[in-house]
Structure formats: C-alpha cells, structure tokens
Backbone as a printed PyTorch tensor [residue, N CA C, xyz], in Angstrom:
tensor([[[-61.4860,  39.6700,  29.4870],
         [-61.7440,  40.8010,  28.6130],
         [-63.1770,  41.2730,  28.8300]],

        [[-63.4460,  42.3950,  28.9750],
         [-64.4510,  43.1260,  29.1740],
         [-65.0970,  44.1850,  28.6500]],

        [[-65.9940,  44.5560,  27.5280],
         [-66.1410,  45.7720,  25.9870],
         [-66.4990,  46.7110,  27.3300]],

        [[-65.8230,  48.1320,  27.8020],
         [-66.8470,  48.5640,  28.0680],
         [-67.7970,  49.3770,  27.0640]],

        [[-68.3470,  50.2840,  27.4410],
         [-69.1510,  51.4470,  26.7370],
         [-68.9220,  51.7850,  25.9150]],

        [[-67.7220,  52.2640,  25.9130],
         [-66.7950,  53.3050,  24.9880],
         [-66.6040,  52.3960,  23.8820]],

        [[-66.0780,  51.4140,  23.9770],
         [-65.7500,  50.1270,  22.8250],
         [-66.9920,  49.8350,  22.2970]],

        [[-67.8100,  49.5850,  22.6860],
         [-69.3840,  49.3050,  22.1790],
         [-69.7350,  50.0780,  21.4110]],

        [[-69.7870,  51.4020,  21.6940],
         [-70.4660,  52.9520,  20.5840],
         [-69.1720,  52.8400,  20.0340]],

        [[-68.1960,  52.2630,  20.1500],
         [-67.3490,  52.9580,  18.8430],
         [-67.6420,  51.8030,  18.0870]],

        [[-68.0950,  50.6840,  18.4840],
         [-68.3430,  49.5790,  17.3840],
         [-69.8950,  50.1850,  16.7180]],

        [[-70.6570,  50.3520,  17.4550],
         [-71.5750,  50.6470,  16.8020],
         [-71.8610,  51.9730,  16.0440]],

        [[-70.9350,  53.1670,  16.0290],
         [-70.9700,  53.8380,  15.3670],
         [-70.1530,  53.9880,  13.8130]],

        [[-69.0570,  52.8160,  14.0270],
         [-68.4380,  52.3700,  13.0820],
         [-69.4060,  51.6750,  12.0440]],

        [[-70.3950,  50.6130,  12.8620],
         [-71.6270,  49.9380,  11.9120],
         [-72.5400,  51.2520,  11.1550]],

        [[-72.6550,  51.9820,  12.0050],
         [-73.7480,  53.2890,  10.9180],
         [-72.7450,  53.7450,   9.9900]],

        [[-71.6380,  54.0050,  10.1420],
         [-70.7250,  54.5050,   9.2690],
         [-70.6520,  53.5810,   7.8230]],

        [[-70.2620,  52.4040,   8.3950],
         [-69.9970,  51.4940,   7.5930],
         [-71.3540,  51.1380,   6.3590]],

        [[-72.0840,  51.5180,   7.3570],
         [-73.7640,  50.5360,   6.1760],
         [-73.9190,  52.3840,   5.4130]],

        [[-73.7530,  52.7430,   5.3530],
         [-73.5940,  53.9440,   4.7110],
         [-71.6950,  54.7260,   3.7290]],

        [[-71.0240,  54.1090,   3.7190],
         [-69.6980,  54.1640,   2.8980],
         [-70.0110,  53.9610,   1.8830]],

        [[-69.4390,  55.3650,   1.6660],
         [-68.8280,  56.3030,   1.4070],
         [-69.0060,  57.5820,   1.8250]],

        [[-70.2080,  57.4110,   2.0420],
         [-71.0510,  59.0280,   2.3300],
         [-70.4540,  59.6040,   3.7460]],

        [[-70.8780,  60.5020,   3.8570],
         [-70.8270,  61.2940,   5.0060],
         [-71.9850,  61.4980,   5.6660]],

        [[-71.6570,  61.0750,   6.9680],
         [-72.8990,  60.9700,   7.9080],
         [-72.4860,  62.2380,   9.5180]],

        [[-73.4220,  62.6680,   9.1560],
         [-73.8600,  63.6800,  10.3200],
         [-73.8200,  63.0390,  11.9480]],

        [[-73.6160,  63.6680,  12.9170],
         [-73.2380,  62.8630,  14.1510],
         [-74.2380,  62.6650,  15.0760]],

        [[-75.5280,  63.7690,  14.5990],
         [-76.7360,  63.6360,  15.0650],
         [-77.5620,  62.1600,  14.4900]],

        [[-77.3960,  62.0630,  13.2840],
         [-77.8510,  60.6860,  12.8300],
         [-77.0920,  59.4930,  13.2010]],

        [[-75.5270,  59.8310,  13.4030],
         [-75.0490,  58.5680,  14.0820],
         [-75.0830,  58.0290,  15.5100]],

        [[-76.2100,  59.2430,  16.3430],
         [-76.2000,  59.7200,  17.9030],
         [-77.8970,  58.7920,  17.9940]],

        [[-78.8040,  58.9520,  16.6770],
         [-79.8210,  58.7760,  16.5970],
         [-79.8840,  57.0240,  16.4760]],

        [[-79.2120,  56.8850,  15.3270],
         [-78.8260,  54.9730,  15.0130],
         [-78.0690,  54.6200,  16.0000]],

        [[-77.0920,  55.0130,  17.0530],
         [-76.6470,  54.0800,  17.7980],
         [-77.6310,  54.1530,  19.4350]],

        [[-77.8970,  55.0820,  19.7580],
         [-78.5520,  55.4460,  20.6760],
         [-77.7320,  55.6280,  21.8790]],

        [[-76.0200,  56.4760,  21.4330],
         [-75.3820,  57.0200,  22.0810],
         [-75.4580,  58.3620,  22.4180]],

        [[-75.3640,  59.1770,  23.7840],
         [-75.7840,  60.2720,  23.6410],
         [-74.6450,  61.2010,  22.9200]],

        [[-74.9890,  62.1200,  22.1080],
         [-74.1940,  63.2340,  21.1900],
         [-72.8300,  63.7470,  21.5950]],

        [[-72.6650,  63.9560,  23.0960],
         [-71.6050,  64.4730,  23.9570],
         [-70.7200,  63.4930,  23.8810]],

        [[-71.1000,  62.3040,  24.6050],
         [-70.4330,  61.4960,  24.3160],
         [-69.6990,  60.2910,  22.9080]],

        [[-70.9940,  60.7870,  21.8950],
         [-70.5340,  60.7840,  20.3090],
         [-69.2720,  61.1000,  19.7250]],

        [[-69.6140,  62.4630,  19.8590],
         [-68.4260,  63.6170,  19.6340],
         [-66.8090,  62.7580,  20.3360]],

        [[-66.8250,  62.3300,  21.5100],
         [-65.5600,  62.1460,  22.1870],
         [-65.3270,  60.5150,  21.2120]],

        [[-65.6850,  59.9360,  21.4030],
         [-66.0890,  58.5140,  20.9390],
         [-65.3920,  58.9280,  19.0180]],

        [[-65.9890,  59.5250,  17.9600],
         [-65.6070,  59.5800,  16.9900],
         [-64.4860,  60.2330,  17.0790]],

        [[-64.2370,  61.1580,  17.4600],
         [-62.3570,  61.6530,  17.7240],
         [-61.9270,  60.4620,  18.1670]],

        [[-62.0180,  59.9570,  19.4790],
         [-61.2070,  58.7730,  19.4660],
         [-60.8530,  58.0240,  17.7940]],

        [[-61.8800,  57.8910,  17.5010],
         [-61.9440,  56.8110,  16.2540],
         [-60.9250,  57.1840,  14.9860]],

        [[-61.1980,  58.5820,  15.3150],
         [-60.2020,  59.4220,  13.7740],
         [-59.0080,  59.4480,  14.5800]],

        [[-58.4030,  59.7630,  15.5000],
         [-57.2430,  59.4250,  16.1180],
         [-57.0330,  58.6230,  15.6770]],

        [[-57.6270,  57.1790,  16.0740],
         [-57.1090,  55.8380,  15.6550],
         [-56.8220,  55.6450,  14.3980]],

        [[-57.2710,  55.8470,  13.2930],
         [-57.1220,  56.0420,  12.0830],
         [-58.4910,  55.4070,  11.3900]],

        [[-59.6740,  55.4020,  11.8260],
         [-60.7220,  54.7760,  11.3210],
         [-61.4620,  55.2840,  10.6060]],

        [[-61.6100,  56.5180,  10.9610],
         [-62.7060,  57.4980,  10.0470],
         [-62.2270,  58.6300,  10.2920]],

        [[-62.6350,  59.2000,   9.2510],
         [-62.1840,  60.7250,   8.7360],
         [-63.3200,  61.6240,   8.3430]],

        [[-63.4570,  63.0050,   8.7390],
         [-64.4640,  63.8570,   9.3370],
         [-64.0420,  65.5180,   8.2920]],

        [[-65.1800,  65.7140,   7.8920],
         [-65.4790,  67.0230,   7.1770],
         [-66.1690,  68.0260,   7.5870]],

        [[-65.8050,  69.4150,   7.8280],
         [-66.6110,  69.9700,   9.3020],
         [-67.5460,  71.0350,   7.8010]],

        [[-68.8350,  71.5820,   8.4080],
         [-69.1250,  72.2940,   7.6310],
         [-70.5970,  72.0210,   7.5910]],

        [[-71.6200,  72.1660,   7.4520],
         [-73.2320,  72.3270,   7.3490],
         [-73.1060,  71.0340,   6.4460]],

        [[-72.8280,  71.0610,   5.2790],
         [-72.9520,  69.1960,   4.7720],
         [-71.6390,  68.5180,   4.7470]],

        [[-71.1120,  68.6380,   6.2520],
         [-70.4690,  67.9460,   6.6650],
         [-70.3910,  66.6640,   7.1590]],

        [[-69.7680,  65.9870,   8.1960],
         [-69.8660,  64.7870,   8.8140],
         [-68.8710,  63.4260,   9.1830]],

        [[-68.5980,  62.4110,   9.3230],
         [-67.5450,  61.3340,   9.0980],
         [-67.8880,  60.6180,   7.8720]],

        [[-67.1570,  59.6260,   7.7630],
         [-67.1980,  58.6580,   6.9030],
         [-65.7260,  57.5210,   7.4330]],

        [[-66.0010,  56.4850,   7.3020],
         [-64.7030,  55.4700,   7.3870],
         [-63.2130,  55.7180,   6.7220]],

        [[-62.2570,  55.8070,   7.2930],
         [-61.2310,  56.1650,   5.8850],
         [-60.8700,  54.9440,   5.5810]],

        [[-61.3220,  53.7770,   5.9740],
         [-60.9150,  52.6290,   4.8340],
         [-62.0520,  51.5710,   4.9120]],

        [[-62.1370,  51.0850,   3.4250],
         [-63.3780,  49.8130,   3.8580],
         [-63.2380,  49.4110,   4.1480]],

        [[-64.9130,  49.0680,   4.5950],
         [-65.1950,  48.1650,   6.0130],
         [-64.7230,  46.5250,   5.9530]],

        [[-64.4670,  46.0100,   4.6570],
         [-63.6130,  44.4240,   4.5110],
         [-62.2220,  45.0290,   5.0650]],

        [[-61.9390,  46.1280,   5.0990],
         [-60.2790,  46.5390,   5.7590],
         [-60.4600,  46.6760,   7.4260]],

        [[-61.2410,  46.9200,   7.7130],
         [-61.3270,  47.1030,   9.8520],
         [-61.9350,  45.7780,  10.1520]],

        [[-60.8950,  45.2050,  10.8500],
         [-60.8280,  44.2750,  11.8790],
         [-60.9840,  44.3350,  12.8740]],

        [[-62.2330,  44.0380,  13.4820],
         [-62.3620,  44.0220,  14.7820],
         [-61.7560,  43.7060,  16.0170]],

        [[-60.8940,  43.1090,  15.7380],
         [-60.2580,  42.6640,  17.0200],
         [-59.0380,  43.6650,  16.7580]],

        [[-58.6020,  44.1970,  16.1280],
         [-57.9520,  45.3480,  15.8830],
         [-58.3030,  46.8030,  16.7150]],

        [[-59.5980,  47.0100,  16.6220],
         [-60.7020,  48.3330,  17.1570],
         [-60.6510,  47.7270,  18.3820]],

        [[-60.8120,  46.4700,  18.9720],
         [-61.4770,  46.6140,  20.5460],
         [-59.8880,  46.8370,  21.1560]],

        [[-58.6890,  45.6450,  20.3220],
         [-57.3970,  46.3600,  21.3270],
         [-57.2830,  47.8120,  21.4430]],

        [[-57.5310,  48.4210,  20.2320],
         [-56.8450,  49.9240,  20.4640],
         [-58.1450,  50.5150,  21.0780]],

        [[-59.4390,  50.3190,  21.6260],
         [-59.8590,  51.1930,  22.7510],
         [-59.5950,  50.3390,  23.6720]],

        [[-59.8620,  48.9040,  23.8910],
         [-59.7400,  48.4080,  25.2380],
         [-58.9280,  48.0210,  25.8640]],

        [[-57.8450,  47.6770,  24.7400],
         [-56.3340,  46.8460,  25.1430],
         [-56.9350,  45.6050,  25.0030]],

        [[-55.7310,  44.8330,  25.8650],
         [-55.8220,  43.4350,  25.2030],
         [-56.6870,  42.5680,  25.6440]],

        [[-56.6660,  42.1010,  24.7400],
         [-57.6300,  40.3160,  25.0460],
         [-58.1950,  39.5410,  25.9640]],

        [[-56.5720,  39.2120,  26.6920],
         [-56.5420,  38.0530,  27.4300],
         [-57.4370,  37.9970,  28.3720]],

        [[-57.8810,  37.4940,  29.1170],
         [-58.9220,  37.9250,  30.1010],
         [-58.1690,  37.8470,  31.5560]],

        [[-56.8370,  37.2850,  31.3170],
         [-55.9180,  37.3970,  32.8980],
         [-54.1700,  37.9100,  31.9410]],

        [[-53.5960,  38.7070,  32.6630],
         [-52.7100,  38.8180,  32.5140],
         [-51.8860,  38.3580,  32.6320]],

        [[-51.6710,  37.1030,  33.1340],
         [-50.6910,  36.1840,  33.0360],
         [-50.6330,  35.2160,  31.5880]],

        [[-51.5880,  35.5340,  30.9220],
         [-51.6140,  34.5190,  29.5330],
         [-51.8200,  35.8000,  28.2450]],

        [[-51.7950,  37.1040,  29.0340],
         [-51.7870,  38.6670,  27.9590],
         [-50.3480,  38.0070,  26.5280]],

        [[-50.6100,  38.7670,  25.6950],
         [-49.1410,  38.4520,  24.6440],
         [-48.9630,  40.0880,  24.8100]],

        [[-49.5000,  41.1600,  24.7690],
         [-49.4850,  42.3670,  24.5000],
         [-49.1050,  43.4800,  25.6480]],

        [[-49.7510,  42.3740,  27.0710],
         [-49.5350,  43.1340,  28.6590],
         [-49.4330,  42.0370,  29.4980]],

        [[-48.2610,  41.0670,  29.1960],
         [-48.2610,  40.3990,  30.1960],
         [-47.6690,  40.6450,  31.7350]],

        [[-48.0360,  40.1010,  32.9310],
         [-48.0480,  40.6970,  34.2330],
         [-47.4750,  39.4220,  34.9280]],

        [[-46.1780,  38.7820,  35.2630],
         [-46.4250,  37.6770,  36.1070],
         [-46.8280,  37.6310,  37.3060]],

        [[-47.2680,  36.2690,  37.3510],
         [-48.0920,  35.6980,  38.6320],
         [-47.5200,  34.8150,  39.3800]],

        [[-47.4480,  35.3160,  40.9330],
         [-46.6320,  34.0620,  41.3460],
         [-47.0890,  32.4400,  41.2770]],

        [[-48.4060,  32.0560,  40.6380],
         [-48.8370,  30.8340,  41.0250],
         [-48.3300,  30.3170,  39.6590]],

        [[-47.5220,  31.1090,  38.8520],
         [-46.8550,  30.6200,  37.5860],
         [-46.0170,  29.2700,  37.6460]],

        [[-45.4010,  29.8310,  39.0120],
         [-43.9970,  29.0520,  39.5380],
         [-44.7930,  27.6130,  40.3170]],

        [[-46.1960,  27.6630,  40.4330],
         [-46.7030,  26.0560,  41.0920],
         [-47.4790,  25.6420,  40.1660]],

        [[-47.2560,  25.8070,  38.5810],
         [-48.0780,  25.1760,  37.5500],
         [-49.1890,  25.5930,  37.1720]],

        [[-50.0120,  26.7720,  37.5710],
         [-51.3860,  26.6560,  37.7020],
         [-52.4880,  26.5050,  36.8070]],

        [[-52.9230,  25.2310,  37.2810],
         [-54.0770,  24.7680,  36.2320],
         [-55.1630,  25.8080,  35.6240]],

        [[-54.7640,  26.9900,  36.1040],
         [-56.2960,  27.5930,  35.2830],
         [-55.3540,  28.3450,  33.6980]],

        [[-53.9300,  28.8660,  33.9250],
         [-53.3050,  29.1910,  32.9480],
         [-53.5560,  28.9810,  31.5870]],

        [[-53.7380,  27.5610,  31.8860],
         [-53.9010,  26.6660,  29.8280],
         [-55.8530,  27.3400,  29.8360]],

        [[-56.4090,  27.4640,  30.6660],
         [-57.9310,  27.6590,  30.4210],
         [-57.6670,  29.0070,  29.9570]],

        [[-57.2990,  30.0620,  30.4080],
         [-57.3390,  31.1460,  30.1000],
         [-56.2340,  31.7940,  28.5830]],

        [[-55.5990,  30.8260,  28.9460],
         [-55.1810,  30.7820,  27.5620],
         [-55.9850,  30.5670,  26.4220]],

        [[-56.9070,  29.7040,  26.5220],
         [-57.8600,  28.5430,  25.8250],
         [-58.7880,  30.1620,  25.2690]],

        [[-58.8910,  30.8730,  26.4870],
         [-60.2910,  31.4560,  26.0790],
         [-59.7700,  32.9590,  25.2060]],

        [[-58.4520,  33.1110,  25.5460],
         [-57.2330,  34.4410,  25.1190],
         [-57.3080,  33.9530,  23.7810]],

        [[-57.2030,  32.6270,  22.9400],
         [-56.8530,  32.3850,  21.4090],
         [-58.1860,  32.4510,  20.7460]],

        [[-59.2610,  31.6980,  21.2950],
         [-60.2900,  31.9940,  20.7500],
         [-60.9830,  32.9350,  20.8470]],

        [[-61.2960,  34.1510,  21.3940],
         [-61.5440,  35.2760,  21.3470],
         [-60.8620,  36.1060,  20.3890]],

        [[-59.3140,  35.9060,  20.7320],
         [-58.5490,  36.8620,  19.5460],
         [-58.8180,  36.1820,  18.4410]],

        [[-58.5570,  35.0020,  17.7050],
         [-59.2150,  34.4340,  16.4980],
         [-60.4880,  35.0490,  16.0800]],

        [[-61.1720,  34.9070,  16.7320],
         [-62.6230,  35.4490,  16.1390],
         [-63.0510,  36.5870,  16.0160]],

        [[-62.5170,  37.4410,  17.0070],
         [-62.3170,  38.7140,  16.3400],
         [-61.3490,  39.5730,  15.7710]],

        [[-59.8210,  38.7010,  15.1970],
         [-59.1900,  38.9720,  14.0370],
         [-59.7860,  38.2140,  12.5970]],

        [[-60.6580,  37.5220,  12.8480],
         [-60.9240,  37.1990,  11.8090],
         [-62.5800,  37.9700,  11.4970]],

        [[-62.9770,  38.9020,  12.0870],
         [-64.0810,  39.4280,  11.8410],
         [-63.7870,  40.5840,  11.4070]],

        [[-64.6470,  41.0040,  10.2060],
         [-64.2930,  42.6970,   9.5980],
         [-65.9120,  43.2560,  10.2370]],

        [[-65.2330,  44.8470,  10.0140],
         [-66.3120,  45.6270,   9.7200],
         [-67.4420,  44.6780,   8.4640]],

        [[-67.0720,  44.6090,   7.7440],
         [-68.2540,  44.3230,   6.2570],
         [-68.7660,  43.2790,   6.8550]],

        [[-68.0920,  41.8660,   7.5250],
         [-68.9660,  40.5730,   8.0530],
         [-69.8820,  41.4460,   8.8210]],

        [[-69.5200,  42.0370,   9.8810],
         [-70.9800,  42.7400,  11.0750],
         [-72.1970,  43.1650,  10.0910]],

        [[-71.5780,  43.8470,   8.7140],
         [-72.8290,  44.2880,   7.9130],
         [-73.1380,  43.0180,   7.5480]],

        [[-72.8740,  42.4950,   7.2320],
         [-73.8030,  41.4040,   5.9420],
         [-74.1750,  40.1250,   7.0060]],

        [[-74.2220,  40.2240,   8.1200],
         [-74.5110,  38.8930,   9.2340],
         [-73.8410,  37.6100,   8.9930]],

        [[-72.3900,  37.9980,   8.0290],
         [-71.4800,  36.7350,   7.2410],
         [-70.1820,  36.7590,   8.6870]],

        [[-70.7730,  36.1180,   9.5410],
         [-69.5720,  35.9450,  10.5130],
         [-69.1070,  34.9790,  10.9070]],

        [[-67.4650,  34.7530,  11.3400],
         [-66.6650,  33.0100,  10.9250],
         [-67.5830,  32.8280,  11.9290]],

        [[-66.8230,  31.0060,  11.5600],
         [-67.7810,  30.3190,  12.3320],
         [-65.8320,  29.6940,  13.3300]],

        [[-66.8180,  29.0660,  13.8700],
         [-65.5550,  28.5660,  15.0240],
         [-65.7400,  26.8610,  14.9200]],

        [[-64.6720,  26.1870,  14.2770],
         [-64.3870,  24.9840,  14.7260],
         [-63.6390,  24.4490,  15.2290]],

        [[-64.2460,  23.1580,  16.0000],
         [-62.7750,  22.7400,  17.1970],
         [-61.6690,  21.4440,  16.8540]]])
C-alpha cells in the first residue's frame, strides 16, 4: 500500500476541516493550512464531497465543512475510497484480489503480507477523523 498525494491532501484537508466543525471554511484557507496548491484543492475537495465527506456552500461566505463528525470518518475508510485497497500485494487483497501463480508452491512471503494487510487495515479502521485531532491514536498490541 502506497498514500499517494491525492490521499494525503485529502487527509489533510479533511484535518483543517475537521479542527474547525462545524463552520465553513474557505478553500483558500484550506490551500493555506495544508500547503496544497488551490487547483489542485478544488479537484481534491470534489473528490471528497463525491465521496460523501464534506459538503460545500458556494457564495462570498461560503466554503466546505464535513457532513458528518469527525468521531464518524474512519480512516481506513477515506484511504480505500481514494486509494483502494490495503493489501500491499494482491494476492492477500480481500477487496482486489489477483492470483499468483506461486500460490500453487506455498509461498512463504503470502502469510507476511498478509501479516502486514491486517495490521494496517486494523489501525486504520480503528482510527477516526477526531483521534488525528486530539493525538488520541490506538495503540497496537501483539
């Protein structure tokens, strides 16, 4: 698994959104706090309201805002729907799996990548929007 860009500013424009909910925030100030450029803002928050994350009021005191609180967005929720899935090989995907012929000779790296497919998705289904605000994020035990 790999965040690119696009997944990154939408996480981090979700965080300006979020430390500010309810209000409505302007896209120049959310262009300014994430230090994404504006053009690419603009594409990035449509994505987001597509997805169903935030919802947008056009007009001089206009702007976005989240349409649900931030204890409601799950992160590992946001990175599948920009990045897709998880797994970091597609042979251990649950969402896009791809077989591999080295399936059929056992292959020892399978259970590793599996290993790293559960704990990744764990930790970021178990992370909200509100943990990123408040620096309250699970912890991982083995």
């Amino acid at each position: 698994m790999k965040i690119s860009s696009k997944g990154e500013y939408a996480l981090r424009a979700l965080i300006v959104l979020g430390a500010q909910y309810p209000n409505l925030v302007q896209t120049k100030e959310i262009a300014r706090e994430t230090l994404v450029p504006s053009n690419y803002l603009e594409q990035i928050l449509l994505l987001l309201k597509n997805l169903g994350y935030v919802k947008s009021k056009r007009g001089a005191s206009g702007g976005y805002t989240l349409k649900r609180e931030p204890s409601q967005i799950c992160i590992g929720e946001v990175v599948r729907d920009i990045e897709g899935p998880l797994a970091p090989m597609s042979c251990v995907s649950v969402t896009a799996y791809e077989y591999c012929p080295l399936e059929d000779k056992a292959c020892l790296l399978q259970p590793l990548w599996r290993l790293v497919r559960d704990v990744v998705a764990n930790l970021l289904d178990h992370t909200s929007l509100e943990n990123l605000l408040t620096g309250n994020l699970p912890t991982h035990s083995k």
